[in-house]
Amino acid sequence: MREAFQAAPASPLCPLSGLRRVANSSRDGGSAASSQSHFPHKAFWVSLSASLLLVIIALGLTGHLGLSQPHSQSSQTVRIIVPDQTGVLINQSAVVDHQNDLVTFSVTSPANQTSTVLFDTKHGLICYKPVNEESCFLRKMDRSDYDNVHSLLHESTRESQFQLSGNETRRQTEFLEVLAASQVDVATLEEPLQALCQDRSVHWTRRAEGPGKQRLVYFCIDICFPSNICVSVCFYYLPE
């Protein structure tokens, strides 16, 4: 009886200790469940941030490659071969800048002297840089000028050389009046024109019917286009 009486107090303690274990277990389980519920949320934001970072890096690399792309990739050199009226082949080439809508002709004379003619279709200007002259000459483009360079800007991507037939080529003469007092400040011109004429004075010109008997034509530049048209551009000066 005594042994039973001494053992009896131990039995009520067991349920209490069991309750503590259950409570502790419940708190541990709740904490674990809470951690598990937060983990997917954090993983989502980490994944989203990583994706955005990759997109930003890709866009940055694309922009850098686009800016660092060589200018020569947007340009093309085209040869235009055509005999003059005496049968001698005209040595002419054109650099076509598709990105900036520019066509730059280099026309070499039989004396092996090269003049440059720049068609800036974006700004509607033609700039003539004749050899052995101290000036450049500007003229505004008209519809026929746009038509003449259209095939170079829009079709020369498939052609690097044009062979024109002397019998089928139409030949024209164009007279330009140069007024000495119409000098242009080179700094006000667009960059391609500035680069071409940085060491020369620049003057405006205008088309005319002809110089008349009292004026002398000083020089001419012959330019041929893929449309089977050759234009002899002749300059003369008006009095100030």
Coordinates of C-alpha atoms in Angstrom, one line a residue:
M1 CA 0.0 0.0 0.0
R2 CA 2.8 2.3 0.8
E3 CA 4.6 1.7 -2.5
A4 CA 1.3 2.4 -4.3
F5 CA 0.8 5.7 -2.3
Q6 CA 4.3 7.0 -3.2
A7 CA 3.9 6.2 -6.9
A8 CA 0.6 7.9 -7.2
P9 CA 1.9 11.6 -7.4
A10 CA 3.9 10.8 -10.5
S11 CA 0.8 10.1 -12.6
P12 CA -0.7 13.7 -12.6
L13 CA 2.6 15.1 -13.7
C14 CA 2.7 13.0 -16.9
P15 CA -0.3 14.7 -18.5
L16 CA 1.2 18.1 -17.8
S17 CA 4.5 17.3 -19.3
G18 CA 2.6 15.8 -22.2
L19 CA 0.8 19.1 -22.7
R20 CA 4.0 21.0 -22.7
R21 CA 5.4 18.8 -25.4
V22 CA 2.2 19.2 -27.4
A23 CA 2.3 22.9 -27.0
N24 CA 5.9 23.1 -28.0
S25 CA 5.3 20.9 -30.9
S26 CA 2.4 23.1 -32.0
R27 CA 4.6 26.2 -31.8
D28 CA 7.4 24.5 -33.8
G29 CA 5.0 23.3 -36.4
G30 CA 3.4 26.8 -36.7
S31 CA 6.9 28.4 -37.1
A32 CA 7.9 25.9 -39.8
A33 CA 4.6 26.4 -41.6
S34 CA 5.1 30.1 -41.5
S35 CA 8.6 29.8 -42.9
Q36 CA 7.4 27.6 -45.7
S37 CA 4.6 30.0 -46.6
H38 CA 7.1 32.9 -46.9
F39 CA 9.6 31.0 -48.9
P40 CA 7.7 30.8 -52.2
H41 CA 6.9 34.6 -51.9
K42 CA 10.6 35.4 -51.5
A43 CA 11.6 33.0 -54.3
F44 CA 9.2 34.8 -56.7
W45 CA 10.7 38.2 -56.1
V46 CA 14.2 36.9 -56.3
S47 CA 13.4 35.2 -59.6
L48 CA 11.6 38.4 -60.9
S49 CA 14.6 40.6 -60.0
A50 CA 17.0 38.3 -61.7
S51 CA 14.9 38.3 -64.9
L52 CA 14.7 42.1 -64.9
L53 CA 18.5 42.3 -64.4
L54 CA 19.1 40.0 -67.4
V55 CA 16.7 42.1 -69.6
I56 CA 18.5 45.3 -68.6
I57 CA 21.9 43.8 -69.4
A58 CA 20.7 42.5 -72.8
L59 CA 19.2 45.9 -73.7
G60 CA 22.4 47.6 -72.7
L61 CA 24.6 45.2 -74.8
T62 CA 22.3 45.6 -77.8
G63 CA 22.5 49.4 -77.6
H64 CA 26.2 49.3 -77.2
L65 CA 26.6 47.1 -80.2
G66 CA 24.3 49.3 -82.2
L67 CA 26.3 52.5 -81.4
S68 CA 29.6 50.9 -81.9
Q69 CA 28.7 49.4 -85.3
P70 CA 31.1 50.6 -87.9
H71 CA 29.8 53.3 -90.2
S72 CA 31.1 51.4 -93.2
Q73 CA 28.4 48.7 -92.7
S74 CA 25.7 51.3 -93.6
S75 CA 27.7 52.5 -96.7
Q76 CA 28.3 51.0 -100.1
T77 CA 30.6 51.9 -102.9
V78 CA 29.1 51.7 -106.4
R79 CA 30.9 52.0 -109.7
I80 CA 29.2 53.6 -112.7
I81 CA 30.8 52.9 -116.0
V82 CA 29.8 54.9 -119.1
P83 CA 31.7 56.1 -122.2
D84 CA 31.7 59.8 -122.9
Q85 CA 30.8 61.3 -126.2
T86 CA 34.2 60.4 -127.6
G87 CA 34.0 56.8 -126.4
V88 CA 36.4 57.2 -123.5
L89 CA 35.2 55.6 -120.3
I90 CA 34.3 57.9 -117.5
N91 CA 35.9 56.8 -114.2
Q92 CA 33.2 57.5 -111.6
S93 CA 32.2 56.0 -108.2
A94 CA 29.5 56.8 -105.7
V95 CA 29.6 56.1 -102.0
V96 CA 26.0 55.5 -100.8
D97 CA 25.3 56.1 -97.1
H98 CA 21.9 54.5 -96.6
Q99 CA 21.7 55.5 -92.9
N100 CA 22.1 59.2 -93.6
D101 CA 20.6 59.4 -97.1
L102 CA 23.8 60.6 -98.7
V103 CA 25.3 59.9 -102.1
T104 CA 28.9 61.1 -102.7
F105 CA 30.1 61.0 -106.3
S106 CA 33.8 61.0 -107.1
V107 CA 34.3 62.0 -110.7
T108 CA 37.8 61.6 -112.2
S109 CA 38.6 63.6 -115.3
P110 CA 40.8 62.2 -118.2
A111 CA 43.7 64.3 -116.6
N112 CA 43.2 62.1 -113.4
Q113 CA 41.8 65.0 -111.3
T114 CA 38.9 64.2 -109.1
S115 CA 35.9 66.4 -108.2
T116 CA 33.4 65.5 -105.5
V117 CA 29.6 66.0 -105.6
L118 CA 27.5 65.3 -102.5
F119 CA 23.8 64.7 -102.6
D120 CA 22.3 65.2 -99.2
T121 CA 18.7 64.1 -99.7
K122 CA 17.8 64.4 -96.1
H123 CA 18.3 68.2 -96.2
G124 CA 17.6 68.6 -99.9
L125 CA 21.1 70.0 -100.9
I126 CA 23.7 69.3 -103.5
C127 CA 27.3 70.4 -102.7
Y128 CA 29.9 70.6 -105.5
K129 CA 33.6 70.5 -104.7
P130 CA 35.4 70.9 -108.0
V131 CA 39.1 70.1 -108.3
N132 CA 41.5 73.1 -108.6
E133 CA 39.0 75.5 -107.1
E134 CA 39.1 77.3 -103.8
S135 CA 35.3 77.1 -103.3
C136 CA 32.4 74.7 -102.8
F137 CA 29.1 75.4 -104.4
L138 CA 25.6 74.7 -103.0
R139 CA 22.3 74.2 -104.7
K140 CA 18.9 73.1 -103.5
M141 CA 17.7 69.8 -104.9
D142 CA 14.6 69.6 -107.1
R143 CA 12.5 66.6 -108.2
S144 CA 14.8 65.5 -111.0
D145 CA 17.8 65.4 -108.6
Y146 CA 15.8 63.1 -106.2
D147 CA 14.9 60.9 -109.2
N148 CA 18.5 60.6 -110.3
V149 CA 19.8 59.3 -107.0
H150 CA 16.8 57.3 -106.1
S151 CA 18.1 54.0 -107.6
L152 CA 21.4 54.4 -105.8
L153 CA 19.7 54.9 -102.4
H154 CA 17.0 52.3 -102.8
E155 CA 18.3 49.7 -105.3
S156 CA 22.1 49.7 -105.0
T157 CA 22.0 47.2 -102.2
R158 CA 21.8 44.6 -104.9
E159 CA 24.2 46.2 -107.3
S160 CA 27.8 47.2 -106.8
Q161 CA 28.4 48.2 -110.5
F162 CA 26.3 49.8 -113.2
Q163 CA 27.3 49.5 -116.9
L164 CA 25.7 52.2 -119.0
S165 CA 25.4 52.1 -122.8
G166 CA 26.7 55.1 -124.6
N167 CA 24.0 54.9 -127.3
E168 CA 21.1 54.7 -124.8
T169 CA 22.5 57.4 -122.3
R170 CA 20.6 60.7 -122.3
R171 CA 23.0 63.7 -122.0
Q172 CA 22.0 67.0 -120.5
T173 CA 23.8 70.3 -119.7
E174 CA 23.0 72.3 -116.6
F175 CA 24.2 75.8 -116.0
L176 CA 24.6 77.2 -112.5
E177 CA 25.1 80.9 -111.7
V178 CA 27.6 81.6 -108.9
L179 CA 27.1 84.9 -107.1
A180 CA 30.3 85.8 -105.3
A181 CA 28.5 87.8 -102.6
S182 CA 26.4 84.8 -101.6
Q183 CA 29.0 83.3 -99.4
V184 CA 27.8 80.8 -96.7
D185 CA 29.1 80.4 -93.2
V186 CA 30.5 76.8 -93.2
A187 CA 29.6 76.5 -89.5
T188 CA 25.9 76.7 -90.3
L189 CA 26.0 73.7 -92.6
E190 CA 25.2 70.1 -91.7
E191 CA 28.1 67.9 -90.7
P192 CA 28.6 66.1 -94.0
L193 CA 28.8 69.4 -95.9
Q194 CA 31.2 70.9 -93.3
A195 CA 33.5 67.9 -93.5
L196 CA 33.6 68.2 -97.3
C197 CA 34.2 72.0 -97.5
Q198 CA 36.0 72.7 -94.2
D199 CA 39.0 74.2 -96.1
R200 CA 37.1 76.2 -98.7
S201 CA 34.6 79.1 -99.0
V202 CA 31.1 78.1 -99.9
H203 CA 28.7 79.9 -102.2
W204 CA 25.1 79.4 -103.2
T205 CA 24.2 78.8 -106.9
R206 CA 21.0 78.8 -108.9
R207 CA 20.0 77.2 -112.1
A208 CA 20.0 79.3 -115.2
E209 CA 19.2 79.0 -118.9
G210 CA 22.8 79.8 -119.8
P211 CA 25.6 82.2 -119.2
G212 CA 24.9 84.4 -122.2
K213 CA 27.6 85.7 -124.6
Q214 CA 28.9 88.2 -122.1
R215 CA 29.9 85.6 -119.5
L216 CA 32.4 82.8 -119.5
V217 CA 31.8 79.2 -118.3
Y218 CA 34.7 78.5 -116.0
F219 CA 34.4 74.7 -115.5
C220 CA 32.1 71.7 -115.8
I221 CA 31.6 68.5 -113.9
D222 CA 30.1 65.5 -115.6
I223 CA 27.9 63.2 -113.4
C224 CA 26.3 60.0 -114.6
F225 CA 23.4 58.1 -112.9
P226 CA 22.2 54.5 -113.1
S227 CA 19.1 55.7 -114.8
N228 CA 21.1 56.2 -118.0
I229 CA 21.3 60.0 -117.6
C230 CA 24.6 62.0 -117.7
V231 CA 24.5 65.6 -116.6
S232 CA 27.2 68.1 -117.4
V233 CA 27.0 70.7 -114.7
C234 CA 28.7 74.0 -115.8
F235 CA 29.5 77.0 -113.6
Y236 CA 29.9 80.6 -114.3
Y237 CA 30.1 83.7 -112.1
L238 CA 27.8 86.6 -111.9
P239 CA 29.1 90.1 -111.1
E240 CA 28.9 91.2 -107.5

